[in-house]
mmCIF file of C-alpha atoms in Angstrom:
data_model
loop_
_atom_site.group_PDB
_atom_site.id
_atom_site.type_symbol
_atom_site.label_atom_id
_atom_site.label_comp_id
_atom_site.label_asym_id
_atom_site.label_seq_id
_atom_site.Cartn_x
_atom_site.Cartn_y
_atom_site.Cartn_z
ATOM 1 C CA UNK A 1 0.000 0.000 0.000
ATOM 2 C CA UNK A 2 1.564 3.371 -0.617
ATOM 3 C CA UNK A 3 0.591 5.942 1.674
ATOM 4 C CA UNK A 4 -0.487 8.868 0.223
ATOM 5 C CA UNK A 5 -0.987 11.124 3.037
ATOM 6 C CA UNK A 6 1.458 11.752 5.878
ATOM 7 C CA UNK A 7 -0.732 12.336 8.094
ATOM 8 C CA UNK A 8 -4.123 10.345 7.405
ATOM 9 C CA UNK A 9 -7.009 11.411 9.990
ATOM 10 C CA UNK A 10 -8.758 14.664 8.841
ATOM 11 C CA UNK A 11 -10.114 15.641 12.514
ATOM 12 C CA UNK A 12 -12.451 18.167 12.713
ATOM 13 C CA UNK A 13 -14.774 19.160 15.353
ATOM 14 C CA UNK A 14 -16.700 22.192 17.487
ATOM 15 C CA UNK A 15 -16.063 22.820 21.179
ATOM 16 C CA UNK A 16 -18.393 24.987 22.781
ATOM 17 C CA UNK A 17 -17.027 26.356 26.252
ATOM 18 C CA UNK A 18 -15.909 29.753 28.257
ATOM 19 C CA UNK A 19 -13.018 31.826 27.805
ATOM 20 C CA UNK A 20 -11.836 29.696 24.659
ATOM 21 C CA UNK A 21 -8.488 30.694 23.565
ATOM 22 C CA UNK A 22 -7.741 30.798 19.821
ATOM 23 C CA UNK A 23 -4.143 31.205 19.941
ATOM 24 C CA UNK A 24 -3.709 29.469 23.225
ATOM 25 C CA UNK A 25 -5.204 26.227 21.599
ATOM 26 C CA UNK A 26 -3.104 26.844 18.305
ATOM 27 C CA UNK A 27 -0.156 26.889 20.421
ATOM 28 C CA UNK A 28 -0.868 23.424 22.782
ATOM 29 C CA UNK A 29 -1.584 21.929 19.033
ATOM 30 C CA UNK A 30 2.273 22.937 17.225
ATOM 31 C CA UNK A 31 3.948 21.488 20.671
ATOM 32 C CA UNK A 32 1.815 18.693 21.789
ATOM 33 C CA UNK A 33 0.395 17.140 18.522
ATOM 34 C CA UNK A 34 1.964 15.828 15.235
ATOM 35 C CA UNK A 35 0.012 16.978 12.137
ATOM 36 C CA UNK A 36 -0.485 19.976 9.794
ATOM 37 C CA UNK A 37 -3.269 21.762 8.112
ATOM 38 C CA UNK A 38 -4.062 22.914 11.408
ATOM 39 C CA UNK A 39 -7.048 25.807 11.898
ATOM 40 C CA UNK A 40 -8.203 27.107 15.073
ATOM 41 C CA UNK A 41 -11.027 29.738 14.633
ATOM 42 C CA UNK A 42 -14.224 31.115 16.444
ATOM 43 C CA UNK A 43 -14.283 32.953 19.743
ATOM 44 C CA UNK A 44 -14.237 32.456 23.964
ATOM 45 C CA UNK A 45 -17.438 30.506 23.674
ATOM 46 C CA UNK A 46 -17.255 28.472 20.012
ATOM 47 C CA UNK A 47 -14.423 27.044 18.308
ATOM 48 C CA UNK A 48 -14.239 25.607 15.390
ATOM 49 C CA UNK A 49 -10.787 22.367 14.989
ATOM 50 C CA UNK A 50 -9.522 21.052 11.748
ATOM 51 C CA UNK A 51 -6.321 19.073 11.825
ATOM 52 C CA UNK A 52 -4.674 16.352 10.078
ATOM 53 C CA UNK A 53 -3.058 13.546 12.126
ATOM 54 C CA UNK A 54 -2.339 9.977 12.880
ATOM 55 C CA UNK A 55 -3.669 9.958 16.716
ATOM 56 C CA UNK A 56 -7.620 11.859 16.066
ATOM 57 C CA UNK A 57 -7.939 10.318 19.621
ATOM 58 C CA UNK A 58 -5.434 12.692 21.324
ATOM 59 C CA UNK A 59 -6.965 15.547 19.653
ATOM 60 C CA UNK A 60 -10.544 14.417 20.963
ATOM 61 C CA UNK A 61 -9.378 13.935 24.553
ATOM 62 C CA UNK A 62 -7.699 17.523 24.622
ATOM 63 C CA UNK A 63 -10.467 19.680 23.414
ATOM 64 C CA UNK A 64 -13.207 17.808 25.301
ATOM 65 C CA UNK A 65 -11.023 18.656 28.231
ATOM 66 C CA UNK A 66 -11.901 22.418 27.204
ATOM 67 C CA UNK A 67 -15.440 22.053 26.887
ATOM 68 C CA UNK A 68 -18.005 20.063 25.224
ATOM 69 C CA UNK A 69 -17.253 18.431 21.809
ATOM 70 C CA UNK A 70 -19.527 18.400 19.244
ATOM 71 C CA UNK A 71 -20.107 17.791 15.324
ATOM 72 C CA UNK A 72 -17.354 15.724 15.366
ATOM 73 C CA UNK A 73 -15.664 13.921 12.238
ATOM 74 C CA UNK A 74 -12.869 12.097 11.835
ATOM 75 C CA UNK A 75 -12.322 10.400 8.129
ATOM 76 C CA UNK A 76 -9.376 8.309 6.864
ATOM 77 C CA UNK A 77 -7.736 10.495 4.305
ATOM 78 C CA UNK A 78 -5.515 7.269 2.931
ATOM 79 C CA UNK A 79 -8.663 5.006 2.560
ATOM 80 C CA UNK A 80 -10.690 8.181 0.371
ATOM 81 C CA UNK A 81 -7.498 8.154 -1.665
ATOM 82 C CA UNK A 82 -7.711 4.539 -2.401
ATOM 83 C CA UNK A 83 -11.561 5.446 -3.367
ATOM 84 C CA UNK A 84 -13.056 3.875 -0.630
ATOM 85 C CA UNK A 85 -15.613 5.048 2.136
ATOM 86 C CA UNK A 86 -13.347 7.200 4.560
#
């Protein structure tokens, strides 16, 4: 199998909490997480994760720890490349 993707989960999800912090979340994602295509927007009460990476779980655990998690996907970038279901 060649792998396509370096990274292969696209994680995306929405945590709602208080006094969210854009660029403080930004920052535990470059020095805690392996990945790219990362983008952290919204404001102290909404924000909005996309990331690629191998461990989605890690991600997951972090922001719930902010707030709640919600509209949550994770898809297998490698497996859409080979044309299947991600």
């Amino acid at each position: 199998m060649d792998n396509m993707t370096e990274f292969r989960y696209d994680t995306q999800l929405l945590i709602d909490g208080n006094h969210l912090d854009e660029d403080a979340i930004d920052e535990y994602f470059t020095s805690h997480f392996q990945g790219d295509c990362l983008l952290v927007v919204g404001d102290e009460s909404v924000i909005k994760i996309h990331f690629h990476t191998n461990e989605p779980w890690k991600v997951l655990e972090y922001c719930a720890s902010l707030g709640e998690i919600y509209d949550i996907v994770v898809e297998d970038m490698d497996r859409q490349a080979r044309g299947l279901k991600g």
